[in-house]
mmCIF file of C-alpha atoms in Angstrom:
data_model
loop_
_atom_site.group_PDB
_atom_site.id
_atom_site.type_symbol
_atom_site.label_atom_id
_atom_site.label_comp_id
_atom_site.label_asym_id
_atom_site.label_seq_id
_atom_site.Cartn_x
_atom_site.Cartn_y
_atom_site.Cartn_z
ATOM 1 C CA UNK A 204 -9.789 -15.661 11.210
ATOM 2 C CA UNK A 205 -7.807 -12.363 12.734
ATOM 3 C CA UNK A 206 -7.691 -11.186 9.175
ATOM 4 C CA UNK A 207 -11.537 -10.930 9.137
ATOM 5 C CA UNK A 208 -12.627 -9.426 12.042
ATOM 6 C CA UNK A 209 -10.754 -7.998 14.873
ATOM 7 C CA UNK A 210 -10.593 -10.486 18.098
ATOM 8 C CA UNK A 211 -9.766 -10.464 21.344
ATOM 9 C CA UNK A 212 -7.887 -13.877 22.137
ATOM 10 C CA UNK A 213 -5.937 -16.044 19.386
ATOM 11 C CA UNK A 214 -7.785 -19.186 18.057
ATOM 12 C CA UNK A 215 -6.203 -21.827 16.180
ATOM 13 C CA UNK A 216 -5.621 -21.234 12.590
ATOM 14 C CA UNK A 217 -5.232 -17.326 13.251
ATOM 15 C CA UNK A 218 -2.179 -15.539 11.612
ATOM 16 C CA UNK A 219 0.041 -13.479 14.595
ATOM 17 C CA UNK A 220 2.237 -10.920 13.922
ATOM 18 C CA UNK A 221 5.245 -11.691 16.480
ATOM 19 C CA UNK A 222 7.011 -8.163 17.708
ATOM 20 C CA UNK A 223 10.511 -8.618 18.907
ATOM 21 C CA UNK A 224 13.223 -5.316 19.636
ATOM 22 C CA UNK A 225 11.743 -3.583 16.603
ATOM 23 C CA UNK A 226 11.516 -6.772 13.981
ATOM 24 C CA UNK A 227 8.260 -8.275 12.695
ATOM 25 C CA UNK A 228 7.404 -12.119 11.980
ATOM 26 C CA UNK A 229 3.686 -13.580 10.896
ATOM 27 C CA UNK A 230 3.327 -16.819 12.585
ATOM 28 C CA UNK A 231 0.982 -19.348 11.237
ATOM 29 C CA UNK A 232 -1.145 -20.706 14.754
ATOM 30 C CA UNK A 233 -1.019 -24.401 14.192
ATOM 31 C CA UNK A 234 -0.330 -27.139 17.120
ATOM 32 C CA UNK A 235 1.087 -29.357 14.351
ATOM 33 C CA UNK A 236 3.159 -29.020 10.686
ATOM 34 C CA UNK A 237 4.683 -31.379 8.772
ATOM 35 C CA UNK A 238 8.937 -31.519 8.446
ATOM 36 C CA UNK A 239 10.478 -32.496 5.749
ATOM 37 C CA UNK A 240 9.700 -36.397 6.108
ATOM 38 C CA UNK A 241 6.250 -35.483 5.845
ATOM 39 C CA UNK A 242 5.690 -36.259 9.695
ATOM 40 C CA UNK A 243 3.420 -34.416 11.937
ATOM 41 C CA UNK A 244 5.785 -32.660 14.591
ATOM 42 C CA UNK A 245 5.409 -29.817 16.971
ATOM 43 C CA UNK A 246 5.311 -26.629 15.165
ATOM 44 C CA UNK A 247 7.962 -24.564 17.212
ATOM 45 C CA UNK A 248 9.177 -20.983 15.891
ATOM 46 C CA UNK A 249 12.472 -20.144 16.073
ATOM 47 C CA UNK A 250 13.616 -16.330 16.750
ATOM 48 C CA UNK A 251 16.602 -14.298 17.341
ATOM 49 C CA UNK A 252 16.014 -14.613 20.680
ATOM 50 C CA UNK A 253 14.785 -18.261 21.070
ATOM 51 C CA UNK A 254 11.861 -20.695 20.683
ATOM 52 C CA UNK A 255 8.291 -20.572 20.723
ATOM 53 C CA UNK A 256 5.715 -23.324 20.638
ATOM 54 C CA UNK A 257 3.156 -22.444 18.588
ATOM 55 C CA UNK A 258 0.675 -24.175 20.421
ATOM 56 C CA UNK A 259 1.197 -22.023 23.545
ATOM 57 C CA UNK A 260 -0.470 -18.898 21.216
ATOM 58 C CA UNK A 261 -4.449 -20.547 21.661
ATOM 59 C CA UNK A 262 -6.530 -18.344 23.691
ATOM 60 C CA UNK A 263 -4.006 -15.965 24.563
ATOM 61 C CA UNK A 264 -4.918 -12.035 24.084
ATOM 62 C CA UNK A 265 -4.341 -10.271 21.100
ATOM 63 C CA UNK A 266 -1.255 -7.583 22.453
ATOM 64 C CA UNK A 267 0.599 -9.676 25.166
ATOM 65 C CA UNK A 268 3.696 -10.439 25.966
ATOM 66 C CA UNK A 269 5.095 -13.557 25.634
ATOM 67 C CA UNK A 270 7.818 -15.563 26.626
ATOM 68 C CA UNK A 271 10.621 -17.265 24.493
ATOM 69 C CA UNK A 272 13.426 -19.438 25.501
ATOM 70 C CA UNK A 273 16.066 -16.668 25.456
ATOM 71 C CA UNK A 274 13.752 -13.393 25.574
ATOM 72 C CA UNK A 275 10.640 -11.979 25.159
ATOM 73 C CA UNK A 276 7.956 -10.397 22.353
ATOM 74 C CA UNK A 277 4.184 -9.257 21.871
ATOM 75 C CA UNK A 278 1.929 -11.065 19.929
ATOM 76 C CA UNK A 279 -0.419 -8.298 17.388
ATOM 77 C CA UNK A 280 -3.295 -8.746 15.484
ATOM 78 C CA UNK A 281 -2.379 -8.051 11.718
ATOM 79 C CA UNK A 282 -3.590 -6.006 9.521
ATOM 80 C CA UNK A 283 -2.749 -4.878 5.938
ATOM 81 C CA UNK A 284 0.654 -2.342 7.109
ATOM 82 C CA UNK A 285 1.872 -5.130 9.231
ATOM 83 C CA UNK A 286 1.216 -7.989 6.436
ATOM 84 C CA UNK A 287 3.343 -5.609 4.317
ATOM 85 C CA UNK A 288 6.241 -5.877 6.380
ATOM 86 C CA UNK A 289 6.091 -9.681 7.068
ATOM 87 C CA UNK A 290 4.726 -11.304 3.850
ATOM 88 C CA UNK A 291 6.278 -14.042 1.565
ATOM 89 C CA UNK A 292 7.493 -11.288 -1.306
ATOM 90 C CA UNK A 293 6.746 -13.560 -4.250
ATOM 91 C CA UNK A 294 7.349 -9.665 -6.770
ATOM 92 C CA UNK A 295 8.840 -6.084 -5.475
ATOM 93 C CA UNK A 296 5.349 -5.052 -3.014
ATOM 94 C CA UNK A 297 3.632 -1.513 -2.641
ATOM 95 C CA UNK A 298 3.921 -0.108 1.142
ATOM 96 C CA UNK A 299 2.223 1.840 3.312
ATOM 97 C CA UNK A 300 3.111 5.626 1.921
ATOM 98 C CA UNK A 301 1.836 4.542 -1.824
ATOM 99 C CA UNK A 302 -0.791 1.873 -0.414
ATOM 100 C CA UNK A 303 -2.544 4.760 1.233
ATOM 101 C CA UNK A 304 -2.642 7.444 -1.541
ATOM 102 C CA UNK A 305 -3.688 5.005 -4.119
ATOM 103 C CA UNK A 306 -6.578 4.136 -1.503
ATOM 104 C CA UNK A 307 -7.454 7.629 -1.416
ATOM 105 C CA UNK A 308 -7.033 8.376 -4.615
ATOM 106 C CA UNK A 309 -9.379 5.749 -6.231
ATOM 107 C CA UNK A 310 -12.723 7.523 -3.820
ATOM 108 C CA UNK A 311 -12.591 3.716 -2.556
ATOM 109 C CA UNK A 312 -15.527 3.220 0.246
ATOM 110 C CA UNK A 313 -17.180 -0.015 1.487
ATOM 111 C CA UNK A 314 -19.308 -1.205 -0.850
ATOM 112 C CA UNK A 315 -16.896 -0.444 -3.834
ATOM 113 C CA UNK A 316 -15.852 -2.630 -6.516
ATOM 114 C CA UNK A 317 -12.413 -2.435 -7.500
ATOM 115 C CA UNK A 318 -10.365 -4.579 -10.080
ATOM 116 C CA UNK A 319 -6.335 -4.979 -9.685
ATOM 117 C CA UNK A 320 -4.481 -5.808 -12.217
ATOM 118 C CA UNK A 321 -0.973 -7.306 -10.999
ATOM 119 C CA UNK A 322 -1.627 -8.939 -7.908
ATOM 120 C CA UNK A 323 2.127 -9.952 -6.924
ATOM 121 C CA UNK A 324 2.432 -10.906 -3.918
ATOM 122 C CA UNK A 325 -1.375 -9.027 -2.282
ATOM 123 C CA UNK A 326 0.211 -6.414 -0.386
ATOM 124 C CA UNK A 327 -1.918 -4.181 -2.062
ATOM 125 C CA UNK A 328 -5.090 -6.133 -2.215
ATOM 126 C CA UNK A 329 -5.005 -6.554 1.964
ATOM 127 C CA UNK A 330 -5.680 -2.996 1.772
ATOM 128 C CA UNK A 331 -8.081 -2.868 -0.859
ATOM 129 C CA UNK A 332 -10.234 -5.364 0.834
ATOM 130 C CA UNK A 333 -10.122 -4.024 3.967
ATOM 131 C CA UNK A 334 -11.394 -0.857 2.538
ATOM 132 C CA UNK A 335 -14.202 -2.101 0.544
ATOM 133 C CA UNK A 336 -15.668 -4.813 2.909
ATOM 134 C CA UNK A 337 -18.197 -5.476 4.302
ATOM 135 C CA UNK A 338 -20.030 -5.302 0.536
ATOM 136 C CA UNK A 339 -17.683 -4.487 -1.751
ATOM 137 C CA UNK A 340 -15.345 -7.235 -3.808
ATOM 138 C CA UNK A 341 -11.820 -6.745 -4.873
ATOM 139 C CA UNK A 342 -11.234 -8.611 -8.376
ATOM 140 C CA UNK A 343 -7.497 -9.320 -8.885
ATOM 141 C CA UNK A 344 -5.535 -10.528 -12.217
ATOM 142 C CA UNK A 345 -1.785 -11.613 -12.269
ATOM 143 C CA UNK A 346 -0.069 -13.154 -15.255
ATOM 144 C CA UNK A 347 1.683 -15.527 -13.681
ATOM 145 C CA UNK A 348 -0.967 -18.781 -12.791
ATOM 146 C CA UNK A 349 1.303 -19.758 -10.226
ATOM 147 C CA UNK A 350 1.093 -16.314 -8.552
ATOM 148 C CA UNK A 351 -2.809 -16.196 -9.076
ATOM 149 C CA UNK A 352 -2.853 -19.343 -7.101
ATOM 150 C CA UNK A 353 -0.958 -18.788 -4.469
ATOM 151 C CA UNK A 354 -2.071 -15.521 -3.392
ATOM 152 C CA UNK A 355 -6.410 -17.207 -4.474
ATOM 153 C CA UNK A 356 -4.994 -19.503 -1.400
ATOM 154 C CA UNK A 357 -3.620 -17.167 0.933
ATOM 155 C CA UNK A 358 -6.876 -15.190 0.995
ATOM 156 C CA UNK A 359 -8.848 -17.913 2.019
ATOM 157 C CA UNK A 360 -6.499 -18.785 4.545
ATOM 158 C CA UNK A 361 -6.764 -15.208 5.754
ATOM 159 C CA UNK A 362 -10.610 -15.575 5.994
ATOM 160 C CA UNK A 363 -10.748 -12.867 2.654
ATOM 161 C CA UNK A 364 -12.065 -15.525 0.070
ATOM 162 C CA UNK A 365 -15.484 -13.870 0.198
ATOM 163 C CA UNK A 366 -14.307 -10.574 -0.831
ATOM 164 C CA UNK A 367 -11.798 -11.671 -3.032
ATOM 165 C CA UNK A 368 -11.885 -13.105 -6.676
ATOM 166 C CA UNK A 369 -7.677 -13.672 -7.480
ATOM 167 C CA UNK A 370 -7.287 -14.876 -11.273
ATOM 168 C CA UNK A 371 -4.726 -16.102 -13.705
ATOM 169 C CA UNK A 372 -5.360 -13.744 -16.865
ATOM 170 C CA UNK A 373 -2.799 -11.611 -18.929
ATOM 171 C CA UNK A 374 -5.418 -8.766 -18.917
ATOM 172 C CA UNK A 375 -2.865 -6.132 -21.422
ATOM 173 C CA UNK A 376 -3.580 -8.972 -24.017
ATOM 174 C CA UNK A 377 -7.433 -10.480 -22.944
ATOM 175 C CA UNK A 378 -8.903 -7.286 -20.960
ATOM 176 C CA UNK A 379 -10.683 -7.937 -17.791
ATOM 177 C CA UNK A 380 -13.426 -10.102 -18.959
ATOM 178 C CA UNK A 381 -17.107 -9.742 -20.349
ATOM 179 C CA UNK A 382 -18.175 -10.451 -16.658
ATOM 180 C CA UNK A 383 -16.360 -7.098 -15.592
ATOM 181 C CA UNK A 384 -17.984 -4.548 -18.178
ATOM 182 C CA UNK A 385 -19.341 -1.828 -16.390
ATOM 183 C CA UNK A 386 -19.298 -3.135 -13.405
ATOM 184 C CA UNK A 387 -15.839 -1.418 -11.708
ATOM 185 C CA UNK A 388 -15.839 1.654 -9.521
ATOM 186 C CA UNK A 389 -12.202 2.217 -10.019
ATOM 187 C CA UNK A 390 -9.370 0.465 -11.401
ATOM 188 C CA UNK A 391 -5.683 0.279 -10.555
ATOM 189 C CA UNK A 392 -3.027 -1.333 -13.172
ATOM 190 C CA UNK A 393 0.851 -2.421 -11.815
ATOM 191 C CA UNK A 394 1.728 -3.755 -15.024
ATOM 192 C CA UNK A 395 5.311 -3.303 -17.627
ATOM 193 C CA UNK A 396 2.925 -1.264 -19.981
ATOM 194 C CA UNK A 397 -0.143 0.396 -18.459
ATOM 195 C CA UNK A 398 -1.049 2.409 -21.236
ATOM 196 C CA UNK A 399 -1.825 -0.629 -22.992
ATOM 197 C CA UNK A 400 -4.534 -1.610 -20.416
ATOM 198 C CA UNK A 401 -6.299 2.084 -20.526
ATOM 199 C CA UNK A 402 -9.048 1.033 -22.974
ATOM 200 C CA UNK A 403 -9.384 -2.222 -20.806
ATOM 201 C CA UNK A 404 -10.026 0.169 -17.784
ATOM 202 C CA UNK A 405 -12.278 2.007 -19.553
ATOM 203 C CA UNK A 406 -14.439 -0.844 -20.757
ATOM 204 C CA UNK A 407 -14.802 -2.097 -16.743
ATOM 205 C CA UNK A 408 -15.860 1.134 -15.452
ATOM 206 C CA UNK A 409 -19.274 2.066 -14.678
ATOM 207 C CA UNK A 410 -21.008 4.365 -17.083
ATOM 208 C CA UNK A 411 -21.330 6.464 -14.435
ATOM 209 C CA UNK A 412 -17.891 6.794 -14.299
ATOM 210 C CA UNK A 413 -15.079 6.216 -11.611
ATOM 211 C CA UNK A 414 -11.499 6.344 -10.861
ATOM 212 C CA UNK A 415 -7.909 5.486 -12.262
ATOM 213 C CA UNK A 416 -4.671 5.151 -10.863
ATOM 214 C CA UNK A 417 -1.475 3.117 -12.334
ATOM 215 C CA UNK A 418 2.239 2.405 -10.605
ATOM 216 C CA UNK A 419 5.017 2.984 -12.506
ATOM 217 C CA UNK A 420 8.869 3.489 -11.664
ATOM 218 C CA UNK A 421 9.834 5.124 -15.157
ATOM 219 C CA UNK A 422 8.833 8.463 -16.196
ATOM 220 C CA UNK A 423 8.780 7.125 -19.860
ATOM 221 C CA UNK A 424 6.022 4.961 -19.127
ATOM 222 C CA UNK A 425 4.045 7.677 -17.022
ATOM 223 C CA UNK A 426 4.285 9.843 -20.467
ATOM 224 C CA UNK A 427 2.399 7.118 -22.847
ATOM 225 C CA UNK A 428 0.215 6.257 -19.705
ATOM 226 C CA UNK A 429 -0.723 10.230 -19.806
ATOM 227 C CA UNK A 430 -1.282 10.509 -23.167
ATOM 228 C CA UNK A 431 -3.415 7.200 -23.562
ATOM 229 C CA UNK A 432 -5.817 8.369 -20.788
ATOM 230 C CA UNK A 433 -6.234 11.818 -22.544
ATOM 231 C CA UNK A 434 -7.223 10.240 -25.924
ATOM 232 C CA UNK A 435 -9.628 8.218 -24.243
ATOM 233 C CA UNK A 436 -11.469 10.578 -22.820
ATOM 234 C CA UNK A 437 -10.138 10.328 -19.003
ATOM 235 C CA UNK A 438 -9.921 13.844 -17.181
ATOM 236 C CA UNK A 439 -7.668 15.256 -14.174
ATOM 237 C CA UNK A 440 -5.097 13.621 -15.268
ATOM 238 C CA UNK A 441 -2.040 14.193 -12.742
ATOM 239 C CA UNK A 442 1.424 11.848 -11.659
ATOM 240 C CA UNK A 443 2.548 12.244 -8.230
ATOM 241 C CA UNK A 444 5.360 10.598 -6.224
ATOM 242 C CA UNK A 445 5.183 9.704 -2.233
ATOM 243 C CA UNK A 446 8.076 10.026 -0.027
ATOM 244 C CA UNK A 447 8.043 9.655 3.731
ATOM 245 C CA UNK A 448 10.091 11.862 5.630
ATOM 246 C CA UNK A 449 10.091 10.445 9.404
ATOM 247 C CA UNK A 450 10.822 13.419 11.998
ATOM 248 C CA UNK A 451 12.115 11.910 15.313
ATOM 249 C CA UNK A 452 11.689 13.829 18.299
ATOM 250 C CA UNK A 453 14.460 13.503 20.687
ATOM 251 C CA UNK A 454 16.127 15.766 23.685
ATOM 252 C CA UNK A 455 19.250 17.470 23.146
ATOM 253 C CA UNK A 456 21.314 19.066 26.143
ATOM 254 C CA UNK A 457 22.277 22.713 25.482
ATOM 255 C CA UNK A 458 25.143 24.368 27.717
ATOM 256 C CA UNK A 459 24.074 27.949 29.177
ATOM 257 C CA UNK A 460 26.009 30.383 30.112
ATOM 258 C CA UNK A 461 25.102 33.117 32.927
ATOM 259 C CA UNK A 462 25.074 36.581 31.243
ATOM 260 C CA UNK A 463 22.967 38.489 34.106
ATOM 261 C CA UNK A 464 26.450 40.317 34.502
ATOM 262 C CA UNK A 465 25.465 42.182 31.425
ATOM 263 C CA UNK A 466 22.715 44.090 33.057
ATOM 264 C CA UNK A 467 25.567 46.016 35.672
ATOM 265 C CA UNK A 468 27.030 48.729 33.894
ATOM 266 C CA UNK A 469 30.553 48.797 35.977
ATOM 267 C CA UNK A 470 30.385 44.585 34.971
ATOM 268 C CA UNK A 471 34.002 44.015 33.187
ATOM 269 C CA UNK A 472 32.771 40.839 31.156
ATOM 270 C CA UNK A 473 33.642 38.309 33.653
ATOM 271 C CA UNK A 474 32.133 35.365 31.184
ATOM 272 C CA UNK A 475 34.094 31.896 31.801
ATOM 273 C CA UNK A 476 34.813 30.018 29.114
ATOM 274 C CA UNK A 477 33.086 26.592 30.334
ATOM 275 C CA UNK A 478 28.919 26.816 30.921
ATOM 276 C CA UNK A 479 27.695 27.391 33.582
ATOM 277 C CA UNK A 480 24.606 25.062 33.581
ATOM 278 C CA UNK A 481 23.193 22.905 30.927
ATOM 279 C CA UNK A 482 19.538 22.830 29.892
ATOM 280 C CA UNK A 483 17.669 19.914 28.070
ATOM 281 C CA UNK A 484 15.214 20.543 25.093
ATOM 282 C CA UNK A 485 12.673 18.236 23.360
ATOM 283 C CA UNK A 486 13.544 18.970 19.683
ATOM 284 C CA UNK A 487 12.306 17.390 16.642
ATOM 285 C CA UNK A 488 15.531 16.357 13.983
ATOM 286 C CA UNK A 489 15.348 15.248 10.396
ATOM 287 C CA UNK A 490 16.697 12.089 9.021
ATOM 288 C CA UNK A 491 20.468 11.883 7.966
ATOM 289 C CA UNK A 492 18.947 10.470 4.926
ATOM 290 C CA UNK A 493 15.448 10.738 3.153
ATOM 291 C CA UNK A 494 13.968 7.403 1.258
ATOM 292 C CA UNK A 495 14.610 7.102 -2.250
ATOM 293 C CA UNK A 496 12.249 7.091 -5.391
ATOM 294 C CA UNK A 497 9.895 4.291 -5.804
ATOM 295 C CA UNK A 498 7.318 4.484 -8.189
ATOM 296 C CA UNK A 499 4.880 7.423 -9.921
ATOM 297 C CA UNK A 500 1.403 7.031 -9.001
ATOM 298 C CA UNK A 501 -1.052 8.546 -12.198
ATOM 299 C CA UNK A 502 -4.413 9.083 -11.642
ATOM 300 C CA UNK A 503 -7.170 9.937 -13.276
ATOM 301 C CA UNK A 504 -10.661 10.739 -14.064
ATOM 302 C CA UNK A 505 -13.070 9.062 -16.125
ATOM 303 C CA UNK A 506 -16.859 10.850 -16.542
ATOM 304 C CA UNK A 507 -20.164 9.875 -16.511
ATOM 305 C CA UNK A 508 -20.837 8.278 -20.051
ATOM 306 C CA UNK A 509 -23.377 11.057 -21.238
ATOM 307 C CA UNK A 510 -20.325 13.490 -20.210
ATOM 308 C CA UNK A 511 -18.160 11.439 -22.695
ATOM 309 C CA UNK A 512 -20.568 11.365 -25.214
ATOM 310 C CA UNK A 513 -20.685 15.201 -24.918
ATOM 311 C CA UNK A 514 -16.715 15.959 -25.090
ATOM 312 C CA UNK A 515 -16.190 13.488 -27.990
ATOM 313 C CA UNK A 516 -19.073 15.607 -30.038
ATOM 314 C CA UNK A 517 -17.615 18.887 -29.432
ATOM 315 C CA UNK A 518 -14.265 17.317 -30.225
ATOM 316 C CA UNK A 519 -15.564 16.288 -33.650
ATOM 317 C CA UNK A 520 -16.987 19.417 -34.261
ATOM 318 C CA UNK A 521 -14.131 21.078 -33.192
ATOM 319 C CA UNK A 522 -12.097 19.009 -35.894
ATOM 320 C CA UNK A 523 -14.287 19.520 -38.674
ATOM 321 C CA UNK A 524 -14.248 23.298 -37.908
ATOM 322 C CA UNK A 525 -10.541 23.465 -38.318
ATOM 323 C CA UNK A 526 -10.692 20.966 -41.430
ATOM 324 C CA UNK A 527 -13.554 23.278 -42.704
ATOM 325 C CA UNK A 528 -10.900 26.425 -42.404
ATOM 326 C CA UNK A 529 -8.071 24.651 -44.178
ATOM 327 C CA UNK A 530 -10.226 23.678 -47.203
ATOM 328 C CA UNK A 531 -11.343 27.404 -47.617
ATOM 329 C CA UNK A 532 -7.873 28.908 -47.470
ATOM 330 C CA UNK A 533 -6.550 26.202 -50.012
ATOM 331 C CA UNK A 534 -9.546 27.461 -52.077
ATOM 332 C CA UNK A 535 -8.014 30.795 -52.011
#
């Protein structure tokens, strides 16, 4: 499967990524598909700039160019950025920019266990597994069974199944199981009301603690998600929002005019108005417009349990301190 393991020719049963003039298209390698008869006929793909057989795909290299009936594209190996950009969008989908600071922010390394709540349509989750492989396992929830199913079958069409466990489970209301206690070393929530799954997170996490992130697009729900995580005992709290800013280098052509006159006293400023030569510089140049917002990513930290224990007693004490100090001045 080229979603497994990285290959060097396609097989049947592989998913391509097709590259034509700057657009992107996952192709399904199969000699044969169904139409809508239900009969077996050749499974051709059709592009902007002509047909493909599919067929023609088997056992050629991973990064050549191929020929269509109008034109020509590249056939790429795909991994999780390029599934982003060609998936079936079953929900709105995370990309790259927030994909890779949530990945970063959650200490994920191979061998990690992660759970997802809000699988969508497993942009995300590509990612995730990809990180935590060859040992780790990604455990993802969704809402919607239809959704669960769908994206339960994708992965083992992908090869993923064995790092994978996609469910149907409406984990604000039910939590993440009895199967998951403990067990997590981080936790991410895309969900309506995340601060609603915070004690849910922190029954899955290890006792030795781990990490927390959520996605939200509303500051509102950023401030109850802060809040919840504080009065639960998570620390280094902090909301942050990604946006790529794409420099492009390019050359611009710069008329020059000849000043050496300047350096001969009895000169009398004989400067034309046209150039007199042009010169050509490799410059760098900002976009004419800059992405706009898409979500707040809040992270946070949750300690080891004996560091929990700890904070909660000197919170206690703190509070019966202050209660202490109110009852004596109402004495007086």
């Amino acid at each position: 499967m080229s979603f497994r393991n990285y290959q060097d020719k396609i097989n049947e049963g592989d998913t391509v990524i097709l590259y034509i003039s700057n657009n992107l298209y996952a192709i399904d390698v199969q000699r044969e598909i169904k139409n809508k008869k239900g009969e077996l006929v050749d499974n051709v793909f059709q592009s902007p700039v002509g047909a493909l057989k599919v067929r023609t795909l088997i056992g050629v290299d991973y990064g050549s160019r191929v020929e269509l009936s109008k034109g020509w594209g590249h056939v790429l190996q795909p991994t999780p950025e390029l599934w982003s950009l060609t998936l079936p969008h079953r929900t709105q989908i995370l990309y790259t920019p927030d994909i890779s600071m949530i990945l970063l922010q959650l200490d994920l390394v191979p061998g990690s266990v992660v759970i997802e709540a809000g699988t969508g349509s497993g942009s995300l989750t590509h990612a995730l597994i990809r990180r935590v492989r060859p040992h780790g396992h990604v455990h993802t929830f969704d809402f919607h069974e239809h959704r669960a199913k769908l994206a339960q079958e994708e992965f083992e069409a992908h090869g993923l199944a064995d790092f994978v466990s996609a469910k149907h489970r409406d984990v604000l209301a039910d939590g993440f199981g009895e199967e998951l206690k403990s067990k997590a070393d981080a936790v991410f929530l895309d969900l309506p009301s995340p601060w609603i799954g915070v004690p849910h997170a922190l029954a899955a996490i290890k006792d030795q603690g781990g990490r927390f992130c959520s996605f939200s697009p509303c500051i509102e729900q950023v401030q109850r998600t802060c809040l919840t995580l504080e009065e639960h005992g998570f620390q280094e709290v902090s909301t942050m929002e990604v946006l790529q800013t794409e420099v492009k280098v390019t050359k611009r052509t710069i008329p020059v005019r000849d000043l050496s006159f300047l350096k001969q006293k009895s000169s009398e400023c004989p400067v034309e108005e046209k150039p007199n030569s042009e010169t050509s510089y490799v410059v760098g140049t900002w976009p004419q417009s800059t992405p706009g917002h898409t979500g707040y990513l809040t992270v946070a930290t949750l300690p080891p349990v004996f560091a929990r224990n700890k904070a909660k007693k000197s919170k206690i004490e703190t509070s019966e301190e202050i209660s202490t100090e109110n009852g004596n001045k109402g004495v007086l």
